GROMACS .gro file of C-alpha atoms in nm:
model
  468
    1MET     CA    1  11.091 -31.162   3.904
    2ILE     CA    2  11.289 -31.010   4.189
    3ASP     CA    3  11.528 -31.254   4.351
    4GLN     CA    4  11.401 -31.367   4.693
    5HIS     CA    5  11.706 -31.237   4.876
    6PHE     CA    6  11.647 -30.885   4.744
    7VAL     CA    7  11.419 -30.641   4.924
    8SER     CA    8  11.113 -30.536   4.724
    9PRO     CA    9  11.139 -30.187   4.571
   10ASN     CA   10  10.797 -30.121   4.727
   11GLU     CA   11  10.938 -30.191   5.071
   12ILE     CA   12  11.241 -29.971   5.012
   13ARG     CA   13  11.011 -29.691   4.893
   14ALA     CA   14  10.787 -29.727   5.198
   15LYS     CA   15  11.087 -29.716   5.434
   16PHE     CA   16  11.231 -29.416   5.255
   17SER     CA   17  10.896 -29.235   5.275
   18LEU     CA   18  10.878 -29.289   5.652
   19ALA     CA   19  11.240 -29.180   5.698
   20MET     CA   20  11.183 -28.869   5.487
   21SER     CA   21  10.874 -28.777   5.688
   22ALA     CA   22  11.055 -28.821   6.021
   23MET     CA   23  11.346 -28.606   5.900
   24TYR     CA   24  11.123 -28.330   5.766
   25GLN     CA   25  10.916 -28.326   6.082
   26GLN     CA   26  11.235 -28.265   6.280
   27GLU     CA   27  11.351 -27.995   6.041
   28VAL     CA   28  11.010 -27.823   6.008
   29PRO     CA   29  10.808 -27.884   6.328
   30LEU     CA   30  10.503 -27.706   6.183
   31TYR     CA   31  10.479 -27.993   5.935
   32GLY     CA   32  10.410 -28.226   6.229
   33GLU     CA   33  10.120 -28.003   6.333
   34LEU     CA   34   9.990 -28.023   5.979
   35ILE     CA   35  10.005 -28.404   5.983
   36ASP     CA   36   9.801 -28.410   6.305
   37LEU     CA   37   9.539 -28.173   6.161
   38VAL     CA   38   9.500 -28.381   5.843
   39ALA     CA   39   9.471 -28.706   6.040
   40GLU     CA   40   9.204 -28.556   6.267
   41THR     CA   41   9.011 -28.419   5.968
   42ASN     CA   42   9.021 -28.753   5.788
   43ARG     CA   43   8.886 -28.935   6.094
   44GLN     CA   44   8.597 -28.687   6.112
   45VAL     CA   45   8.513 -28.718   5.742
   46LEU     CA   46   8.519 -29.100   5.750
   47SER     CA   47   8.292 -29.108   6.054
   48GLU     CA   48   8.045 -28.873   5.883
   49ASP     CA   49   8.045 -29.025   5.532
   50SER     CA   50   7.996 -29.401   5.533
   51THR     CA   51   7.963 -29.414   5.152
   52LEU     CA   52   8.304 -29.256   5.108
   53ALA     CA   53   8.454 -29.483   5.373
   54HIS     CA   54   8.310 -29.791   5.199
   55GLY     CA   55   8.444 -29.679   4.860
   56LEU     CA   56   8.793 -29.627   5.003
   57GLN     CA   57   8.772 -29.972   5.160
   58ILE     CA   58   8.679 -30.139   4.830
   59THR     CA   59   8.961 -29.975   4.634
   60GLY     CA   60   9.223 -30.014   4.907
   61GLU     CA   61   9.262 -29.637   4.938
   62ILE     CA   62   9.185 -29.655   5.308
   63GLY     CA   63   9.512 -29.835   5.373
   64ARG     CA   64   9.728 -29.574   5.204
   65LEU     CA   65   9.543 -29.266   5.327
   66SER     CA   66   9.772 -29.198   5.621
   67MET     CA   67  10.090 -29.245   5.416
   68GLU     CA   68  10.285 -28.948   5.287
   69ARG     CA   69  10.172 -28.867   4.938
   70HIS     CA   70  10.446 -28.665   4.777
   71GLY     CA   71  10.745 -28.441   4.817
   72ALA     CA   72  10.917 -28.200   4.582
   73ILE     CA   73  11.277 -28.143   4.489
   74ARG     CA   74  11.450 -27.909   4.243
   75VAL     CA   75  11.782 -27.978   4.075
   76GLY     CA   76  12.012 -27.778   3.853
   77THR     CA   77  12.176 -28.007   3.598
   78ALA     CA   78  12.104 -28.297   3.367
   79ALA     CA   79  12.361 -28.504   3.557
   80GLU     CA   80  12.178 -28.447   3.885
   81LEU     CA   81  11.844 -28.535   3.723
   82GLN     CA   82  11.980 -28.854   3.565
   83THR     CA   83  12.130 -28.969   3.894
   84LEU     CA   84  11.802 -28.902   4.070
   85ARG     CA   85  11.634 -29.123   3.809
   86ARG     CA   86  11.875 -29.402   3.905
   87LEU     CA   87  11.817 -29.339   4.276
   88PHE     CA   88  11.438 -29.354   4.241
   89ALA     CA   89  11.461 -29.668   4.027
   90VAL     CA   90  11.595 -29.850   4.335
   91MET     CA   91  11.261 -29.766   4.498
   92GLY     CA   92  11.048 -29.875   4.202
   93MET     CA   93  10.970 -29.518   4.095
   94SER     CA   94  10.955 -29.415   3.728
   95PRO     CA   95  10.927 -29.071   3.565
   96VAL     CA   96  10.560 -29.009   3.486
   97GLY     CA   97  10.432 -28.703   3.300
   98TYR     CA   98  10.595 -28.385   3.173
   99TYR     CA   99  10.512 -28.051   3.334
  100ASP     CA  100  10.618 -27.715   3.193
  101LEU     CA  101  10.602 -27.447   3.463
  102THR     CA  102  10.754 -27.167   3.255
  103ALA     CA  103  10.410 -27.070   3.126
  104ALA     CA  104  10.326 -26.977   3.485
  105GLY     CA  105  10.647 -26.782   3.539
  106VAL     CA  106  10.860 -27.051   3.705
  107PRO     CA  107  11.189 -27.132   3.520
  108VAL     CA  108  11.174 -27.511   3.552
  109HIS     CA  109  11.020 -27.813   3.385
  110SER     CA  110  10.940 -28.128   3.574
  111THR     CA  111  10.828 -28.488   3.604
  112ALA     CA  112  10.694 -28.700   3.889
  113PHE     CA  113  10.879 -29.011   4.001
  114ARG     CA  114  10.626 -29.267   4.127
  115ALA     CA  115  10.518 -29.629   4.113
  116VAL     CA  116  10.312 -29.705   3.803
  117HIS     CA  117  10.102 -30.014   3.888
  118GLU     CA  118   9.800 -29.990   4.118
  119ALA     CA  119   9.922 -30.283   4.330
  120ASP     CA  120  10.253 -30.106   4.394
  121LEU     CA  121  10.077 -29.779   4.471
  122GLN     CA  122   9.870 -29.956   4.734
  123VAL     CA  123  10.189 -30.058   4.916
  124SER     CA  124  10.338 -29.708   4.903
  125PRO     CA  125  10.193 -29.414   4.705
  126PHE     CA  126  10.499 -29.198   4.776
  127ARG     CA  127  10.616 -28.985   4.485
  128ILE     CA  128  10.857 -28.697   4.424
  129PHE     CA  129  10.773 -28.402   4.198
  130THR     CA  130  11.114 -28.332   4.046
  131SER     CA  131  11.200 -28.006   3.869
  132LEU     CA  132  11.500 -27.917   3.654
  133LEU     CA  133  11.623 -27.559   3.625
  134ARG     CA  134  11.608 -27.421   3.270
  135LEU     CA  135  11.945 -27.251   3.267
  136GLU     CA  136  11.883 -27.099   2.924
  137LEU     CA  137  11.612 -26.876   3.075
  138ILE     CA  138  11.872 -26.676   3.270
  139GLU     CA  139  11.929 -26.394   3.022
  140ASN     CA  140  12.222 -26.237   3.208
  141VAL     CA  141  12.523 -26.419   3.060
  142ALA     CA  142  12.754 -26.352   3.355
  143LEU     CA  143  12.492 -26.477   3.600
  144ARG     CA  144  12.421 -26.784   3.387
  145GLU     CA  145  12.794 -26.865   3.385
  146LEU     CA  146  12.807 -26.820   3.764
  147VAL     CA  147  12.515 -27.061   3.806
  148GLN     CA  148  12.687 -27.316   3.581
  149ARG     CA  149  13.011 -27.293   3.781
  150LEU     CA  150  12.829 -27.332   4.112
  151LEU     CA  151  12.637 -27.635   3.990
  152ASP     CA  152  12.939 -27.799   3.826
  153ARG     CA  153  13.140 -27.803   4.148
  154ARG     CA  154  12.886 -27.974   4.371
  155CYS     CA  155  12.779 -28.335   4.414
  156ILE     CA  156  12.439 -28.380   4.576
  157PHE     CA  157  12.483 -28.754   4.640
  158THR     CA  158  12.702 -28.930   4.895
  159LYS     CA  159  12.977 -29.156   4.763
  160ARG     CA  160  12.810 -29.457   4.925
  161ALA     CA  161  12.469 -29.374   4.772
  162LEU     CA  162  12.630 -29.376   4.427
  163GLU     CA  163  12.798 -29.709   4.504
  164LEU     CA  164  12.469 -29.863   4.616
  165MET     CA  165  12.291 -29.741   4.301
  166ALA     CA  166  12.560 -29.906   4.089
  167LEU     CA  167  12.533 -30.222   4.299
  168HIS     CA  168  12.157 -30.230   4.250
  169GLU     CA  169  12.201 -30.200   3.874
  170ALA     CA  170  12.471 -30.468   3.865
  171GLN     CA  171  12.300 -30.734   4.076
  172GLY     CA  172  11.935 -30.647   4.009
  173GLY     CA  173  11.841 -30.546   4.362
  174LEU     CA  174  11.958 -30.483   4.719
  175ASP     CA  175  11.957 -30.718   5.014
  176THR     CA  176  11.821 -30.618   5.356
  177GLU     CA  177  12.143 -30.464   5.487
  178GLN     CA  178  12.214 -30.284   5.159
  179ALA     CA  179  11.856 -30.152   5.138
  180GLN     CA  180  11.873 -30.016   5.490
  181GLU     CA  181  12.202 -29.842   5.414
  182PHE     CA  182  12.062 -29.710   5.086
  183VAL     CA  183  11.768 -29.542   5.262
  184ALA     CA  184  12.005 -29.368   5.506
  185GLN     CA  185  12.246 -29.259   5.233
  186ALA     CA  186  11.976 -29.145   4.988
  187LEU     CA  187  11.815 -28.936   5.260
  188GLU     CA  188  12.127 -28.717   5.274
  189THR     CA  189  12.047 -28.575   4.930
  190PHE     CA  190  11.718 -28.439   5.064
  191ARG     CA  191  11.850 -28.302   5.394
  192TRP     CA  192  11.851 -27.931   5.477
  193HIS     CA  193  12.191 -27.758   5.482
  194ARG     CA  194  12.205 -27.429   5.670
  195LEU     CA  195  12.546 -27.346   5.523
  196SER     CA  196  12.521 -27.192   5.177
  197THR     CA  197  12.782 -27.249   4.908
  198VAL     CA  198  12.776 -26.886   4.788
  199SER     CA  199  12.855 -26.541   4.922
  200ALA     CA  200  12.581 -26.303   5.033
  201SER     CA  201  12.620 -26.095   4.717
  202GLU     CA  202  12.606 -26.401   4.490
  203TYR     CA  203  12.295 -26.520   4.670
  204GLN     CA  204  12.133 -26.181   4.617
  205GLN     CA  205  12.208 -26.193   4.244
  206LEU     CA  206  12.046 -26.537   4.218
  207HIS     CA  207  11.753 -26.426   4.432
  208ASN     CA  208  11.696 -26.115   4.224
  209GLN     CA  209  11.681 -26.325   3.907
  210HIS     CA  210  11.425 -26.564   4.062
  211ARG     CA  211  11.379 -26.689   4.418
  212LEU     CA  212  11.362 -27.047   4.293
  213ILE     CA  213  11.699 -27.012   4.122
  214ALA     CA  214  11.857 -26.913   4.453
  215ASP     CA  215  11.697 -27.213   4.620
  216ILE     CA  216  11.821 -27.454   4.353
  217VAL     CA  217  12.175 -27.323   4.319
  218ALA     CA  218  12.295 -27.174   4.649
  219PHE     CA  219  12.321 -27.485   4.865
  220LYS     CA  220  12.516 -27.809   4.894
  221GLY     CA  221  12.209 -28.014   4.810
  222PRO     CA  222  11.860 -27.959   4.669
  223HIS     CA  223  11.683 -28.037   5.003
  224ILE     CA  224  11.322 -28.152   5.011
  225ASN     CA  225  11.113 -27.835   5.008
  226HIS     CA  226  10.780 -27.982   5.115
  227LEU     CA  227  10.595 -28.301   5.200
  228THR     CA  228  10.226 -28.346   5.142
  229PRO     CA  229   9.972 -28.553   5.334
  230ARG     CA  230   9.638 -28.633   5.174
  231THR     CA  231   9.314 -28.504   5.321
  232LEU     CA  232   8.956 -28.600   5.241
  233ASP     CA  233   8.832 -28.242   5.294
  234ILE     CA  234   9.078 -27.970   5.203
  235ASP     CA  235   8.828 -27.689   5.269
  236ARG     CA  236   8.792 -27.806   5.628
  237VAL     CA  237   9.169 -27.822   5.670
  238GLN     CA  238   9.218 -27.478   5.515
  239ALA     CA  239   8.966 -27.327   5.758
  240ALA     CA  240   9.124 -27.500   6.059
  241MET     CA  241   9.488 -27.417   5.982
  242PRO     CA  242   9.494 -27.070   6.150
  243GLU     CA  243   9.356 -27.219   6.473
  244ARG     CA  244   9.665 -27.441   6.483
  245GLY     CA  245   9.902 -27.153   6.423
  246ILE     CA  246   9.949 -27.257   6.060
  247PRO     CA  247   9.924 -26.965   5.813
  248PRO     CA  248   9.756 -27.098   5.495
  249LYS     CA  249   9.804 -26.964   5.145
  250ALA     CA  250   9.517 -26.748   5.027
  251VAL     CA  251   9.360 -26.973   4.763
  252ILE     CA  252   9.322 -27.349   4.724
  253GLU     CA  253   9.471 -27.447   4.387
  254GLY     CA  254   9.281 -27.665   4.143
  255PRO     CA  255   8.911 -27.738   4.083
  256PRO     CA  256   8.632 -27.611   4.310
  257THR     CA  257   8.464 -27.796   4.596
  258ARG     CA  258   8.255 -28.078   4.446
  259HIS     CA  259   8.044 -28.372   4.555
  260CYS     CA  260   8.261 -28.589   4.329
  261PRO     CA  261   8.618 -28.455   4.352
  262ILE     CA  262   8.826 -28.446   4.036
  263LEU     CA  263   9.201 -28.434   3.982
  264LEU     CA  264   9.387 -28.254   4.259
  265ARG     CA  265   9.331 -27.967   4.501
  266GLN     CA  266   9.625 -27.824   4.694
  267THR     CA  267   9.699 -27.569   4.963
  268SER     CA  268   9.999 -27.502   5.184
  269PHE     CA  269  10.137 -27.301   5.469
  270LYS     CA  270  10.369 -27.021   5.368
  271ALA     CA  271  10.739 -27.095   5.340
  272LEU     CA  272  10.951 -27.044   5.649
  273GLU     CA  273  11.216 -26.775   5.668
  274GLU     CA  274  11.520 -26.967   5.789
  275GLN     CA  275  11.859 -26.847   5.904
  276VAL     CA  276  12.148 -26.947   5.677
  277LEU     CA  277  12.520 -26.878   5.661
  278PHE     CA  278  12.686 -26.737   5.349
  279ILE     CA  279  13.057 -26.796   5.277
  280GLU     CA  280  13.245 -26.484   5.177
  281PRO     CA  281  13.553 -26.491   4.949
  282ASP     CA  282  13.786 -26.448   5.248
  283GLY     CA  283  13.628 -26.751   5.417
  284HIS     CA  284  13.429 -26.584   5.691
  285GLN     CA  285  13.060 -26.655   5.737
  286VAL     CA  286  12.778 -26.401   5.714
  287VAL     CA  287  12.435 -26.464   5.868
  288GLY     CA  288  12.144 -26.429   5.627
  289HIS     CA  289  11.798 -26.567   5.556
  290HIS     CA  290  11.642 -26.797   5.297
  291THR     CA  291  11.279 -26.881   5.228
  292ALA     CA  292  11.191 -27.209   5.058
  293ARG     CA  293  11.052 -27.489   5.274
  294PHE     CA  294  10.684 -27.525   5.353
  295GLY     CA  295  10.406 -27.773   5.423
  296GLU     CA  296  10.144 -27.870   5.169
  297ILE     CA  297   9.810 -28.052   5.182
  298GLU     CA  298   9.630 -28.218   4.895
  299GLN     CA  299   9.290 -28.365   4.823
  300ARG     CA  300   9.285 -28.612   4.536
  301GLY     CA  301   8.986 -28.686   4.317
  302VAL     CA  302   8.913 -28.905   4.018
  303ALA     CA  303   9.161 -28.915   3.728
  304LEU     CA  304   9.026 -28.758   3.410
  305THR     CA  305   9.047 -28.888   3.056
  306ALA     CA  306   9.191 -28.667   2.781
  307LYS     CA  307   8.835 -28.551   2.711
  308GLY     CA  308   8.775 -28.471   3.076
  309ARG     CA  309   9.107 -28.294   3.113
  310ALA     CA  310   9.035 -28.076   2.808
  311LEU     CA  311   8.706 -27.971   2.968
  312TYR     CA  312   8.880 -27.902   3.301
  313ASP     CA  313   9.150 -27.689   3.136
  314ARG     CA  314   8.893 -27.491   2.939
  315LEU     CA  315   8.675 -27.417   3.242
  316LEU     CA  316   8.975 -27.320   3.455
  317GLN     CA  317   9.102 -27.084   3.184
  318THR     CA  318   8.754 -26.932   3.149
  319THR     CA  319   8.748 -26.867   3.523
  320GLN     CA  320   9.090 -26.703   3.519
  321ASP     CA  321   8.994 -26.490   3.220
  322ALA     CA  322   8.681 -26.374   3.402
  323LEU     CA  323   8.880 -26.283   3.713
  324GLN     CA  324   9.132 -26.097   3.491
  325VAL     CA  325   9.399 -26.085   3.766
  326PRO     CA  326   9.572 -26.360   3.967
  327ALA     CA  327   9.370 -26.496   4.260
  328THR     CA  328   9.484 -26.344   4.591
  329GLU     CA  329   9.361 -26.314   4.948
  330ASP     CA  330   9.173 -25.997   4.853
  331ASN     CA  331   8.976 -26.149   4.564
  332ALA     CA  332   8.958 -26.510   4.688
  333PRO     CA  333   8.579 -26.503   4.751
  334ARG     CA  334   8.519 -26.373   4.398
  335TYR     CA  335   8.755 -26.633   4.252
  336TYR     CA  336   8.576 -26.919   4.431
  337GLN     CA  337   8.240 -26.784   4.312
  338LEU     CA  338   8.354 -26.769   3.949
  339LEU     CA  339   8.515 -27.113   3.975
  340ALA     CA  340   8.193 -27.268   4.106
  341GLU     CA  341   7.984 -27.097   3.839
  342HIS     CA  342   8.198 -27.208   3.546
  343PHE     CA  343   8.245 -27.563   3.673
  344ARG     CA  344   7.870 -27.624   3.674
  345ALA     CA  345   7.940 -27.737   3.318
  346PHE     CA  346   8.144 -28.028   3.457
  347PRO     CA  347   7.918 -28.319   3.565
  348ASP     CA  348   7.928 -28.376   3.941
  349ASP     CA  349   7.810 -28.735   3.938
  350TYR     CA  350   8.037 -29.038   3.906
  351ASN     CA  351   7.809 -29.230   3.674
  352ALA     CA  352   7.773 -28.929   3.446
  353LEU     CA  353   8.151 -28.888   3.444
  354ARG     CA  354   8.183 -29.255   3.355
  355VAL     CA  355   7.914 -29.269   3.086
  356GLN     CA  356   8.043 -28.951   2.922
  357GLN     CA  357   8.397 -29.092   2.936
  358LEU     CA  358   8.529 -28.792   3.125
  359ALA     CA  359   8.703 -28.993   3.399
  360TRP     CA  360   8.870 -29.328   3.468
  361PHE     CA  361   8.723 -29.594   3.696
  362ARG     CA  362   8.801 -29.930   3.849
  363TYR     CA  363   8.543 -30.208   3.825
  364PHE     CA  364   8.473 -30.480   4.080
  365PRO     CA  365   8.250 -30.791   4.067
  366THR     CA  366   7.984 -30.799   4.337
  367GLU     CA  367   7.881 -31.094   4.552
  368CYS     CA  368   7.557 -31.096   4.356
  369GLY     CA  369   7.751 -31.117   4.030
  370LEU     CA  370   7.978 -31.395   4.154
  371ALA     CA  371   7.677 -31.592   4.272
  372ALA     CA  372   7.520 -31.559   3.925
  373LYS     CA  373   7.841 -31.642   3.740
  374ASP     CA  374   7.699 -31.953   3.570
  375THR     CA  375   7.400 -31.762   3.434
  376VAL     CA  376   7.579 -31.459   3.293
  377GLU     CA  377   7.549 -31.448   2.915
  378GLN     CA  378   7.870 -31.411   2.714
  379HIS     CA  379   7.739 -31.115   2.514
  380SER     CA  380   7.648 -30.915   2.825
  381THR     CA  381   7.769 -30.556   2.812
  382LEU     CA  382   7.929 -30.367   3.096
  383GLU     CA  383   7.625 -30.142   3.128
  384GLN     CA  384   7.394 -30.443   3.154
  385LEU     CA  385   7.609 -30.600   3.425
  386ILE     CA  386   7.617 -30.271   3.619
  387ALA     CA  387   7.237 -30.243   3.591
  388LEU     CA  388   7.207 -30.597   3.732
  389ASP     CA  389   7.445 -30.504   4.017
  390TYR     CA  390   7.684 -30.774   3.903
  391ILE     CA  391   7.959 -30.513   3.868
  392ARG     CA  392   8.019 -30.190   4.058
  393PHE     CA  393   8.262 -29.910   3.988
  394GLN     CA  394   8.478 -29.679   4.198
  395PRO     CA  395   8.667 -29.366   4.088
  396LEU     CA  396   9.031 -29.421   3.994
  397VAL     CA  397   9.235 -29.181   4.207
  398TYR     CA  398   9.442 -28.918   4.027
  399GLU     CA  399   9.807 -28.997   4.102
  400ASP     CA  400   9.972 -28.704   3.927
  401PHE     CA  401   9.998 -28.324   3.928
  402LEU     CA  402   9.871 -28.004   3.766
  403PRO     CA  403  10.133 -27.760   3.633
  404VAL     CA  404   9.926 -27.446   3.696
  405SER     CA  405   9.856 -27.557   4.052
  406ALA     CA  406  10.220 -27.649   4.114
  407ALA     CA  407  10.334 -27.309   3.992
  408GLY     CA  408  10.071 -27.139   4.207
  409ILE     CA  409  10.195 -27.324   4.514
  410PHE     CA  410  10.558 -27.238   4.438
  411GLN     CA  411  10.485 -26.870   4.383
  412SER     CA  412  10.250 -26.810   4.675
  413ASN     CA  413  10.445 -26.987   4.946
  414LEU     CA  414  10.759 -26.798   4.847
  415GLY     CA  415  10.573 -26.469   4.870
  416ASP     CA  416  10.656 -26.388   4.509
  417SER     CA  417  10.390 -26.169   4.353
  418ARG     CA  418  10.583 -26.114   4.029
  419HIS     CA  419  10.476 -26.307   3.723
  420VAL     CA  420  10.772 -26.347   3.492
  421GLN     CA  421  10.691 -26.397   3.125
  422TYR     CA  422  10.927 -26.643   2.955
  423ALA     CA  423  10.925 -26.624   2.576
  424THR     CA  424  10.998 -26.992   2.528
  425ALA     CA  425  10.811 -27.303   2.438
  426SER     CA  426  10.784 -27.613   2.654
  427SER     CA  427  11.026 -27.884   2.551
  428ARG     CA  428  10.951 -28.236   2.658
  429ALA     CA  429  11.222 -28.364   2.423
  430VAL     CA  430  11.487 -28.144   2.588
  431PHE     CA  431  11.373 -28.258   2.931
  432GLU     CA  432  11.381 -28.625   2.831
  433GLN     CA  433  11.730 -28.579   2.691
  434ALA     CA  434  11.840 -28.433   3.026
  435LEU     CA  435  11.661 -28.714   3.209
  436GLY     CA  436  11.822 -28.980   2.993
  437ALA     CA  437  11.486 -29.155   2.945
  438ASP     CA  438  11.135 -29.102   2.815
  439VAL     CA  439  10.867 -28.994   3.060
  440ILE     CA  440  10.562 -29.219   3.082
  441ASP     CA  441  10.223 -29.096   2.959
  442GLU     CA  442  10.004 -29.095   3.270
  443LEU     CA  443   9.683 -29.134   3.067
  444LYS     CA  444   9.806 -29.469   2.937
  445LEU     CA  445   9.864 -29.582   3.296
  446TYR     CA  446   9.507 -29.495   3.397
  447GLN     CA  447   9.370 -29.668   3.089
  448GLN     CA  448   9.573 -29.980   3.171
  449THR     CA  449   9.451 -29.983   3.532
  450GLN     CA  450   9.089 -29.950   3.421
  451GLN     CA  451   9.135 -30.224   3.163
  452ARG     CA  452   9.298 -30.459   3.416
  453SER     CA  453   8.998 -30.416   3.643
  454LEU     CA  454   8.762 -30.498   3.355
  455GLN     CA  455   8.965 -30.808   3.271
  456ALA     CA  456   8.949 -30.917   3.635
  457CYS     CA  457   8.571 -30.874   3.631
  458ALA     CA  458   8.538 -31.072   3.308
  459GLN     CA  459   8.747 -31.354   3.450
  460ALA     CA  460   8.553 -31.358   3.777
  461LEU     CA  461   8.220 -31.374   3.592
  462GLY     CA  462   8.337 -31.629   3.334
  463LEU     CA  463   8.331 -31.384   3.039
  464ARG     CA  464   8.577 -31.369   2.755
  465ALA     CA  465   8.612 -30.989   2.768
  466LEU     CA  466   8.457 -30.664   2.885
  467GLU     CA  467   8.496 -30.317   2.739
  468ALA     CA  468   8.414 -29.978   2.888
   0.00000   0.00000   0.00000
């Protein structure tokens, strides 16, 4: 139990999310336009689809829809990653999932810091996709040593933020004044710094190795590189973006348009070219440009089981094999056609997804079921209770990420058409060692949420247990 004089981690997370959004909107005004477009689209969809609106009301999704969904940050060292873990712990966020982006030509591996219980997610679904540079993938020894020196001499956290993290760990929480100060101090890690920490020639070396390496290494802090609102119709948003002066990326990442959305679909506007200042060896400043920060939109669907995810991965790979080349603006129509054709093999009906155990769901007792509580037989199965309309189900929203989609977003918004091949295996163990903790298996979290909902139904209907 959290002591009563301490502020709830959920509340700190919610305040930090709002502060982050306000800061990013000031730094990247086009992001504000994106927020307005998503809000308008969501209002239209809810007014047109009463079934969807009712489902979001039942699950509580309606209350979190307008909240910021996620941001992304990239760091360079194990020490930075471990301190971020401590920082996010203050906000009730744990590392969930391991993502290897090297297979898609991006020299990082990642996790997502987020709340893990559905009740906490309802208060604030904010999460940060956090990537760590894989220094060993820089083959040029001299450049790798330069990167190490640059990273070793910086501290991306304020002195007071570090003190407040230690205070949180020592006393088990933060009081109102401390929590407010923590939000302000933590925000500084994510702030944009126009002044680079490298010379123009050093920046160019980093950039030539990989644009993401330059973004991670060449600045005082890692800076938030995008924030992502959630839309209920990403196709509608994608089509409307140019009318708002927002240049969208060519292809929406993830599964195709479906009646029953699955996993995660993402698009973005292309990264801004921003003026920066490089510091030359003699101390004078040189004006240059850097491209990294952008705005992203996501549409979340139902979380898939291991069986469902295997089917998704297979169908996506089949589509990419059929296209033979990466999806671009020129072949986008063909890509969407192939995607739709191959994904006909994936059931587009929630009950079919449930019965075939391809996706996770939450279960709720109905008024009819509660009224019949005294007559429900102990040996009743879940399917019998659903058939009687004593229990209804709603899709369990996917709270995590897709490595192929994340890499596609990173590459396209940076305008990087190269696809680097890294001859290395993913290494969750190496990442966890750098993190200083194990990452949580997201599938176990979905299973636990589904099971808690079944237990709640059993209790409400006077049953000993219910199994899916």
